[in-house]
Amino acid sequence: MARIIVVTSGKGGVGKTTSSAAIASGLALAGHKTAVIDFDIGLRNLDLILGCERRVVYDFVNVLNGEASLQQALIKDKRSENLFILPASQTRDKDALTMEGVQQVLSELDQLGFEFVICDSPAGIEHGAMMALYFADEAIITTNPEVSSVRDSDRILGILDAKSKRAEKGLEPVKQHLLITRYNPSRVDAGEMLSVDDILEILNIPLLGVIPESQSVLNASNKGVPVVFEEQADAGQAYQDAVARLVGEDKPMRYVKAEKKSLLKRIFGG
Amino acid sequence: MSLLDFFRTTKPSTASAAKERLQIIVAERRQQGEALPAYLPQLKKDILEVLAKYVNADPNMVKISLEHSDDNLSVLELNVTLPEDDESV
């Protein structure tokens, strides 16, 4: 069975789409057949982050309305043969996102042999976000070390425990993973930012990864290349580690401690 | 600012303020999340009916509360206050 994983957060702008693109690409690079679905109907952006915006012909809503088959709408990633993208539509046809339709698409993906289906949720707790999380087996809660983001993450955890299919059917609960993004260890040391331990103590769910605040993320999205391909970049490596943990590997956390400036750097700056 | 303040290392950290505030709202949210089972009012009614066979029953006699003290443990607390003079019906 395909592992259906929703990338969600409640709050907007915390890095859901960046994380969905990086994790889906990372899984595909590791040899797992992966589909990534953009649930943000009307505000399509995943295609842009993955650099396939000019190759969109049909979208998720076309498939739900029966105007195209799933195979016609799936875009094969040009960097990895294991990755397929299902883009959101640009029209505000939110009613198209029915429970039956989404379930049909997910079961077709399963029949096509996908190992992972990553559902990139829109912000908020409206219909699109509920549809993205409803069928999930697992959830990656994307959180910034900041009060409103942590509170919204807690709210989403409550919704997963009450409103998901697994909750409604009394099945094993949705497996929760915490992904902390835009982490700045120097500000944590200065007492200006919540630490990883603080957030873990508040939310009390297992940690999947910590992505440092990094210039490489903006550079990657500018180019339309998921940051996981930036192999030298701190954020790229942190996403690779998170992907490895998702498939059961044990990786130590990197980039959670402030880098000590060397004597030369102190003298010459930089 | 005095010279002493300059050397004082224990600046109040904004991160710890954030943590404290979040812990309070998250604890409140999680308490609300644990809705009481729907059968509790019916259970109370049934217990009252049984009690009414033996004593003068009054709805305030029975107090029921449910506490989740642990992940795997819920405690159903049932408190029955009998009338002082045990005159049977």
GROMACS .gro file of C-alpha atoms in nm:
model
  359
    1MET     CA    1   0.000   0.000   0.000
    2ALA     CA    2   0.114   0.352  -0.079
    3ARG     CA    3   0.206   0.562   0.224
    4ILE     CA    4  -0.016   0.871   0.208
    5ILE     CA    5   0.160   1.160   0.381
    6VAL     CA    6   0.010   1.507   0.422
    7VAL     CA    7   0.241   1.805   0.461
    8THR     CA    8   0.042   2.052   0.668
    9SER     CA    9   0.080   2.336   0.919
   10GLY     CA   10  -0.234   2.546   0.959
   11LYS     CA   11  -0.035   2.866   0.923
   12GLY     CA   12   0.069   2.989   0.580
   13GLY     CA   13   0.419   3.068   0.463
   14VAL     CA   14   0.599   2.825   0.691
   15GLY     CA   15   0.738   2.608   0.410
   16LYS     CA   16   0.476   2.344   0.326
   17THR     CA   17   0.527   2.356  -0.049
   18THR     CA   18   0.907   2.385  -0.022
   19SER     CA   19   0.905   2.086   0.213
   20SER     CA   20   0.662   1.883  -0.003
   21ALA     CA   21   0.881   1.939  -0.310
   22ALA     CA   22   1.206   1.862  -0.125
   23ILE     CA   23   1.075   1.551   0.052
   24ALA     CA   24   0.901   1.411  -0.258
   25SER     CA   25   1.217   1.468  -0.464
   26GLY     CA   26   1.432   1.317  -0.191
   27LEU     CA   27   1.215   1.003  -0.176
   28ALA     CA   28   1.229   0.970  -0.557
   29LEU     CA   29   1.608   1.016  -0.556
   30ALA     CA   30   1.629   0.736  -0.301
   31GLY     CA   31   1.449   0.510  -0.552
   32HIS     CA   32   1.093   0.527  -0.424
   33LYS     CA   33   0.813   0.582  -0.674
   34THR     CA   34   0.652   0.900  -0.544
   35ALA     CA   35   0.358   1.122  -0.640
   36VAL     CA   36   0.315   1.472  -0.503
   37ILE     CA   37  -0.029   1.637  -0.517
   38ASP     CA   38  -0.098   2.011  -0.486
   39PHE     CA   39  -0.422   2.052  -0.287
   40ASP     CA   40  -0.410   2.434  -0.298
   41ILE     CA   41  -0.689   2.471  -0.555
   42GLY     CA   42  -0.682   2.817  -0.711
   43LEU     CA   43  -0.334   2.897  -0.582
   44ARG     CA   44  -0.113   2.650  -0.766
   45ASN     CA   45   0.254   2.681  -0.666
   46LEU     CA   46   0.404   2.337  -0.628
   47ASP     CA   47   0.466   2.325  -1.006
   48LEU     CA   48   0.674   2.642  -0.979
   49ILE     CA   49   0.888   2.510  -0.692
   50LEU     CA   50   0.947   2.188  -0.890
   51GLY     CA   51   1.022   2.380  -1.210
   52CYS     CA   52   0.750   2.218  -1.423
   53GLU     CA   53   0.507   2.512  -1.453
   54ARG     CA   54   0.533   2.521  -1.833
   55ARG     CA   55   0.449   2.154  -1.866
   56VAL     CA   56   0.109   2.166  -1.694
   57VAL     CA   57  -0.164   2.058  -1.937
   58TYR     CA   58  -0.426   1.899  -1.714
   59ASP     CA   59  -0.463   1.940  -1.339
   60PHE     CA   60  -0.612   1.774  -1.030
   61VAL     CA   61  -0.957   1.931  -1.088
   62ASN     CA   62  -0.964   1.810  -1.452
   63VAL     CA   63  -0.907   1.457  -1.320
   64LEU     CA   64  -1.176   1.493  -1.052
   65ASN     CA   65  -1.424   1.625  -1.312
   66GLY     CA   66  -1.343   1.342  -1.551
   67GLU     CA   67  -1.202   1.579  -1.816
   68ALA     CA   68  -0.866   1.400  -1.815
   69SER     CA   69  -0.731   1.070  -1.691
   70LEU     CA   70  -0.490   1.059  -1.400
   71GLN     CA   71  -0.209   0.944  -1.631
   72GLN     CA   72  -0.269   1.241  -1.861
   73ALA     CA   73  -0.249   1.487  -1.573
   74LEU     CA   74   0.054   1.343  -1.392
   75ILE     CA   75   0.371   1.529  -1.489
   76LYS     CA   76   0.687   1.323  -1.490
   77ASP     CA   77   0.969   1.511  -1.320
   78LYS     CA   78   1.261   1.585  -1.549
   79ARG     CA   79   1.522   1.517  -1.279
   80SER     CA   80   1.394   1.191  -1.138
   81GLU     CA   81   1.206   0.919  -1.320
   82ASN     CA   82   1.046   0.814  -0.991
   83LEU     CA   83   0.869   1.144  -0.928
   84PHE     CA   84   0.529   1.250  -1.063
   85ILE     CA   85   0.347   1.576  -0.995
   86LEU     CA   86  -0.029   1.635  -0.992
   87PRO     CA   87  -0.072   2.014  -1.010
   88ALA     CA   88  -0.363   2.211  -0.863
   89SER     CA   89  -0.594   2.406  -1.092
   90GLN     CA   90  -0.573   2.783  -1.119
   91THR     CA   91  -0.951   2.827  -1.114
   92ARG     CA   92  -1.136   2.863  -0.788
   93ASP     CA   93  -1.341   2.550  -0.838
   94LYS     CA   94  -1.303   2.428  -0.480
   95ASP     CA   95  -1.625   2.225  -0.490
   96ALA     CA   96  -1.453   1.988  -0.730
   97LEU     CA   97  -1.253   1.854  -0.438
   98THR     CA   98  -1.499   1.588  -0.323
   99MET     CA   99  -1.418   1.314  -0.080
  100GLU     CA  100  -1.511   1.045  -0.333
  101GLY     CA  101  -1.301   1.208  -0.605
  102VAL     CA  102  -0.994   1.241  -0.387
  103GLN     CA  103  -1.032   0.884  -0.266
  104GLN     CA  104  -1.058   0.764  -0.627
  105VAL     CA  105  -0.737   0.946  -0.727
  106LEU     CA  106  -0.551   0.810  -0.423
  107SER     CA  107  -0.659   0.453  -0.491
  108GLU     CA  108  -0.562   0.485  -0.859
  109LEU     CA  109  -0.217   0.606  -0.752
  110ASP     CA  110  -0.193   0.304  -0.527
  111GLN     CA  111  -0.285   0.074  -0.816
  112LEU     CA  112  -0.021   0.242  -1.033
  113GLY     CA  113   0.239   0.120  -0.784
  114PHE     CA  114   0.327   0.443  -0.608
  115GLU     CA  115   0.507   0.386  -0.278
  116PHE     CA  116   0.456   0.739  -0.147
  117VAL     CA  117   0.184   0.998  -0.207
  118ILE     CA  118   0.276   1.339  -0.066
  119CYS     CA  119  -0.025   1.571  -0.023
  120ASP     CA  120   0.078   1.937  -0.016
  121SER     CA  121  -0.194   2.104   0.193
  122PRO     CA  122  -0.309   2.464   0.155
  123ALA     CA  123  -0.285   2.688   0.461
  124GLY     CA  124  -0.582   2.725   0.691
  125ILE     CA  125  -0.839   2.469   0.804
  126GLU     CA  126  -1.089   2.511   0.521
  127HIS     CA  127  -1.211   2.248   0.275
  128GLY     CA  128  -0.886   2.208   0.078
  129ALA     CA  129  -0.680   2.155   0.393
  130MET     CA  130  -0.936   1.907   0.530
  131MET     CA  131  -0.935   1.708   0.203
  132ALA     CA  132  -0.552   1.701   0.201
  133LEU     CA  133  -0.538   1.550   0.549
  134TYR     CA  134  -0.851   1.334   0.552
  135PHE     CA  135  -0.704   1.020   0.390
  136ALA     CA  136  -0.352   1.057   0.533
  137ASP     CA  137  -0.170   0.772   0.703
  138GLU     CA  138   0.097   1.009   0.825
  139ALA     CA  139   0.131   1.384   0.868
  140ILE     CA  140   0.437   1.605   0.849
  141ILE     CA  141   0.360   1.909   1.066
  142THR     CA  142   0.568   2.195   0.929
  143THR     CA  143   0.642   2.444   1.205
  144ASN     CA  144   0.847   2.762   1.235
  145PRO     CA  145   1.004   2.839   1.575
  146GLU     CA  146   0.753   3.116   1.632
  147VAL     CA  147   0.441   3.146   1.850
  148SER     CA  148   0.165   3.163   1.589
  149SER     CA  149   0.308   2.875   1.388
  150VAL     CA  150   0.343   2.649   1.694
  151ARG     CA  151  -0.012   2.727   1.805
  152ASP     CA  152  -0.153   2.653   1.459
  153SER     CA  153   0.044   2.327   1.447
  154ASP     CA  154  -0.117   2.224   1.774
  155ARG     CA  155  -0.459   2.306   1.627
  156ILE     CA  156  -0.384   2.090   1.323
  157LEU     CA  157  -0.277   1.804   1.551
  158GLY     CA  158  -0.618   1.827   1.716
  159ILE     CA  159  -0.792   1.815   1.378
  160LEU     CA  160  -0.587   1.509   1.271
  161ASP     CA  161  -0.693   1.336   1.594
  162ALA     CA  162  -1.061   1.418   1.543
  163LYS     CA  163  -1.148   1.474   1.177
  164SER     CA  164  -0.923   1.245   0.972
  165LYS     CA  165  -1.056   0.924   0.820
  166ARG     CA  166  -0.843   0.721   1.061
  167ALA     CA  167  -0.998   0.909   1.355
  168GLU     CA  168  -1.353   0.875   1.222
  169LYS     CA  169  -1.318   0.504   1.150
  170GLY     CA  170  -1.144   0.436   1.481
  171LEU     CA  171  -0.832   0.306   1.305
  172GLU     CA  172  -0.475   0.350   1.425
  173PRO     CA  173  -0.422   0.728   1.456
  174VAL     CA  174  -0.245   0.930   1.187
  175LYS     CA  175   0.130   0.905   1.251
  176GLN     CA  176   0.262   1.252   1.327
  177HIS     CA  177   0.605   1.390   1.239
  178LEU     CA  178   0.736   1.733   1.336
  179LEU     CA  179   0.941   1.921   1.078
  180ILE     CA  180   1.089   2.245   1.209
  181THR     CA  181   1.181   2.488   0.930
  182ARG     CA  182   1.356   2.827   0.921
  183TYR     CA  183   1.555   2.739   1.234
  184ASN     CA  184   1.825   2.982   1.337
  185PRO     CA  185   2.059   2.830   1.603
  186SER     CA  186   2.236   3.162   1.676
  187ARG     CA  187   1.908   3.330   1.765
  188VAL     CA  188   1.817   3.027   1.979
  189ASP     CA  189   2.150   3.069   2.166
  190ALA     CA  190   2.071   3.437   2.215
  191GLY     CA  191   1.735   3.344   2.373
  192GLU     CA  192   1.544   3.505   2.089
  193MET     CA  193   1.397   3.195   1.930
  194LEU     CA  194   1.220   2.883   2.058
  195SER     CA  195   1.462   2.590   2.060
  196VAL     CA  196   1.397   2.244   1.912
  197ASP     CA  197   1.355   2.112   2.267
  198ASP     CA  198   1.107   2.387   2.354
  199ILE     CA  199   0.889   2.304   2.052
  200LEU     CA  200   0.911   1.930   2.121
  201GLU     CA  201   0.807   1.990   2.482
  202ILE     CA  202   0.506   2.198   2.373
  203LEU     CA  203   0.379   1.983   2.084
  204ASN     CA  204   0.502   1.645   2.213
  205ILE     CA  205   0.527   1.463   1.876
  206PRO     CA  206   0.830   1.284   1.723
  207LEU     CA  207   1.086   1.498   1.540
  208LEU     CA  208   1.144   1.424   1.170
  209GLY     CA  209   1.391   1.701   1.097
  210VAL     CA  210   1.517   2.051   1.154
  211ILE     CA  211   1.576   2.267   0.846
  212PRO     CA  212   1.798   2.568   0.909
  213GLU     CA  213   1.703   2.915   0.785
  214SER     CA  214   1.907   2.925   0.467
  215GLN     CA  215   1.965   3.138   0.162
  216SER     CA  216   1.976   2.821  -0.043
  217VAL     CA  217   1.597   2.779  -0.009
  218LEU     CA  218   1.519   3.103  -0.194
  219ASN     CA  219   1.792   3.034  -0.448
  220ALA     CA  220   1.645   2.691  -0.514
  221SER     CA  221   1.289   2.820  -0.559
  222ASN     CA  222   1.416   3.099  -0.788
  223LYS     CA  223   1.555   2.828  -1.016
  224GLY     CA  224   1.267   2.585  -0.978
  225VAL     CA  225   1.495   2.316  -0.838
  226PRO     CA  226   1.391   2.151  -0.508
  227VAL     CA  227   1.644   2.244  -0.241
  228VAL     CA  228   1.727   1.878  -0.180
  229PHE     CA  229   1.928   1.889  -0.505
  230GLU     CA  230   2.156   2.157  -0.356
  231GLU     CA  231   2.386   1.896  -0.212
  232GLN     CA  232   2.632   2.143  -0.062
  233ALA     CA  233   2.361   2.351   0.103
  234ASP     CA  234   2.279   2.309   0.473
  235ALA     CA  235   1.901   2.308   0.406
  236GLY     CA  236   1.941   2.053   0.124
  237GLN     CA  237   2.134   1.817   0.350
  238ALA     CA  238   1.885   1.865   0.634
  239TYR     CA  239   1.599   1.765   0.398
  240GLN     CA  240   1.798   1.459   0.283
  241ASP     CA  241   1.834   1.355   0.647
  242ALA     CA  242   1.459   1.403   0.704
  243VAL     CA  243   1.382   1.184   0.400
  244ALA     CA  244   1.619   0.916   0.531
  245ARG     CA  245   1.441   0.920   0.867
  246LEU     CA  246   1.105   0.890   0.690
  247VAL     CA  247   1.218   0.561   0.535
  248GLY     CA  248   1.343   0.435   0.870
  249GLU     CA  249   1.711   0.534   0.877
  250ASP     CA  250   1.866   0.670   1.192
  251LYS     CA  251   2.038   1.003   1.125
  252PRO     CA  252   2.178   1.247   1.380
  253MET     CA  253   2.036   1.601   1.366
  254ARG     CA  254   2.260   1.849   1.185
  255TYR     CA  255   2.257   2.228   1.186
  256VAL     CA  256   2.083   2.257   1.520
  257LYS     CA  257   2.387   2.411   1.694
  258ALA     CA  258   2.526   2.754   1.611
  259GLU     CA  259   2.839   2.736   1.401
  260LYS     CA  260   3.145   2.850   1.596
  261LYS     CA  261   3.331   3.120   1.409
  262SER     CA  262   3.695   3.032   1.347
  263LEU     CA  263   3.970   3.267   1.453
  264LEU     CA  264   4.039   3.359   1.091
  265LYS     CA  265   3.672   3.442   1.032
  266ARG     CA  266   3.665   3.651   1.347
  267ILE     CA  267   3.965   3.852   1.225
  268PHE     CA  268   3.878   3.885   0.860
  269GLY     CA  269   3.500   3.875   0.893
  270GLY     CA  270   3.264   3.655   0.700
  271MET     CA  271   2.154   5.201   3.236
  272SER     CA  272   2.398   5.137   3.518
  273LEU     CA  273   2.734   4.974   3.476
  274LEU     CA  274   2.603   4.676   3.674
  275ASP     CA  275   2.325   4.616   3.420
  276PHE     CA  276   2.584   4.603   3.149
  277PHE     CA  277   2.759   4.309   3.316
  278ARG     CA  278   2.442   4.129   3.415
  279THR     CA  279   2.426   3.819   3.199
  280THR     CA  280   2.075   3.697   3.277
  281LYS     CA  281   1.874   3.896   3.026
  282PRO     CA  282   1.509   3.787   3.026
  283SER     CA  283   1.482   3.577   2.710
  284THR     CA  284   1.190   3.635   2.476
  285ALA     CA  285   1.205   3.268   2.378
  286SER     CA  286   1.120   3.157   2.731
  287ALA     CA  287   0.827   3.398   2.735
  288ALA     CA  288   0.707   3.245   2.406
  289LYS     CA  289   0.740   2.896   2.550
  290GLU     CA  290   0.542   2.977   2.864
  291ARG     CA  291   0.261   3.142   2.670
  292LEU     CA  292   0.240   2.851   2.426
  293GLN     CA  293   0.239   2.589   2.700
  294ILE     CA  294  -0.069   2.752   2.853
  295ILE     CA  295  -0.273   2.778   2.533
  296VAL     CA  296  -0.175   2.431   2.416
  297ALA     CA  297  -0.272   2.278   2.751
  298GLU     CA  298  -0.611   2.454   2.732
  299ARG     CA  299  -0.671   2.336   2.376
  300ARG     CA  300  -0.582   1.979   2.461
  301GLN     CA  301  -0.822   1.975   2.756
  302GLN     CA  302  -1.106   2.095   2.537
  303GLY     CA  303  -1.017   1.835   2.277
  304GLU     CA  304  -1.099   1.554   2.517
  305ALA     CA  305  -1.474   1.563   2.481
  306LEU     CA  306  -1.668   1.364   2.736
  307PRO     CA  307  -1.828   1.045   2.605
  308ALA     CA  308  -2.185   1.092   2.488
  309TYR     CA  309  -2.314   0.819   2.720
  310LEU     CA  310  -2.231   1.004   3.042
  311PRO     CA  311  -2.568   1.185   3.081
  312GLN     CA  312  -2.757   0.859   3.014
  313LEU     CA  313  -2.536   0.674   3.260
  314LYS     CA  314  -2.615   0.934   3.525
  315LYS     CA  315  -2.987   0.904   3.454
  316ASP     CA  316  -2.977   0.524   3.484
  317ILE     CA  317  -2.786   0.537   3.810
  318LEU     CA  318  -3.039   0.785   3.950
  319GLU     CA  319  -3.325   0.554   3.850
  320VAL     CA  320  -3.168   0.265   4.036
  321LEU     CA  321  -3.103   0.481   4.341
  322ALA     CA  322  -3.464   0.601   4.334
  323LYS     CA  323  -3.577   0.245   4.407
  324TYR     CA  324  -3.407   0.259   4.745
  325VAL     CA  325  -3.377   0.621   4.855
  326ASN     CA  326  -3.526   0.961   4.777
  327ALA     CA  327  -3.330   1.039   4.466
  328ASP     CA  328  -3.230   1.387   4.372
  329PRO     CA  329  -3.041   1.474   4.050
  330ASN     CA  330  -2.772   1.648   4.254
  331MET     CA  331  -2.685   1.326   4.435
  332VAL     CA  332  -2.480   1.188   4.154
  333LYS     CA  333  -2.167   1.352   4.020
  334ILE     CA  334  -1.976   1.195   3.734
  335SER     CA  335  -1.643   1.307   3.597
  336LEU     CA  336  -1.397   1.152   3.357
  337GLU     CA  337  -1.028   1.226   3.377
  338HIS     CA  338  -0.750   1.129   3.142
  339SER     CA  339  -0.460   1.099   3.378
  340ASP     CA  340  -0.236   0.912   3.136
  341ASP     CA  341  -0.217   0.821   2.769
  342ASN     CA  342  -0.367   0.479   2.829
  343LEU     CA  343  -0.566   0.540   3.144
  344SER     CA  344  -0.898   0.714   3.198
  345VAL     CA  345  -1.056   0.739   3.541
  346LEU     CA  346  -1.434   0.751   3.574
  347GLU     CA  347  -1.516   0.914   3.904
  348LEU     CA  348  -1.862   0.851   4.040
  349ASN     CA  349  -1.970   1.033   4.352
  350VAL     CA  350  -2.304   0.950   4.513
  351THR     CA  351  -2.420   1.151   4.813
  352LEU     CA  352  -2.689   0.967   5.004
  353PRO     CA  353  -2.948   1.157   5.205
  354GLU     CA  354  -2.863   1.174   5.575
  355ASP     CA  355  -3.166   0.990   5.714
  356ASP     CA  356  -3.186   0.659   5.531
  357GLU     CA  357  -3.563   0.637   5.507
  358SER     CA  358  -3.647   0.395   5.229
  359VAL     CA  359  -3.921   0.469   4.982
   0.00000   0.00000   0.00000
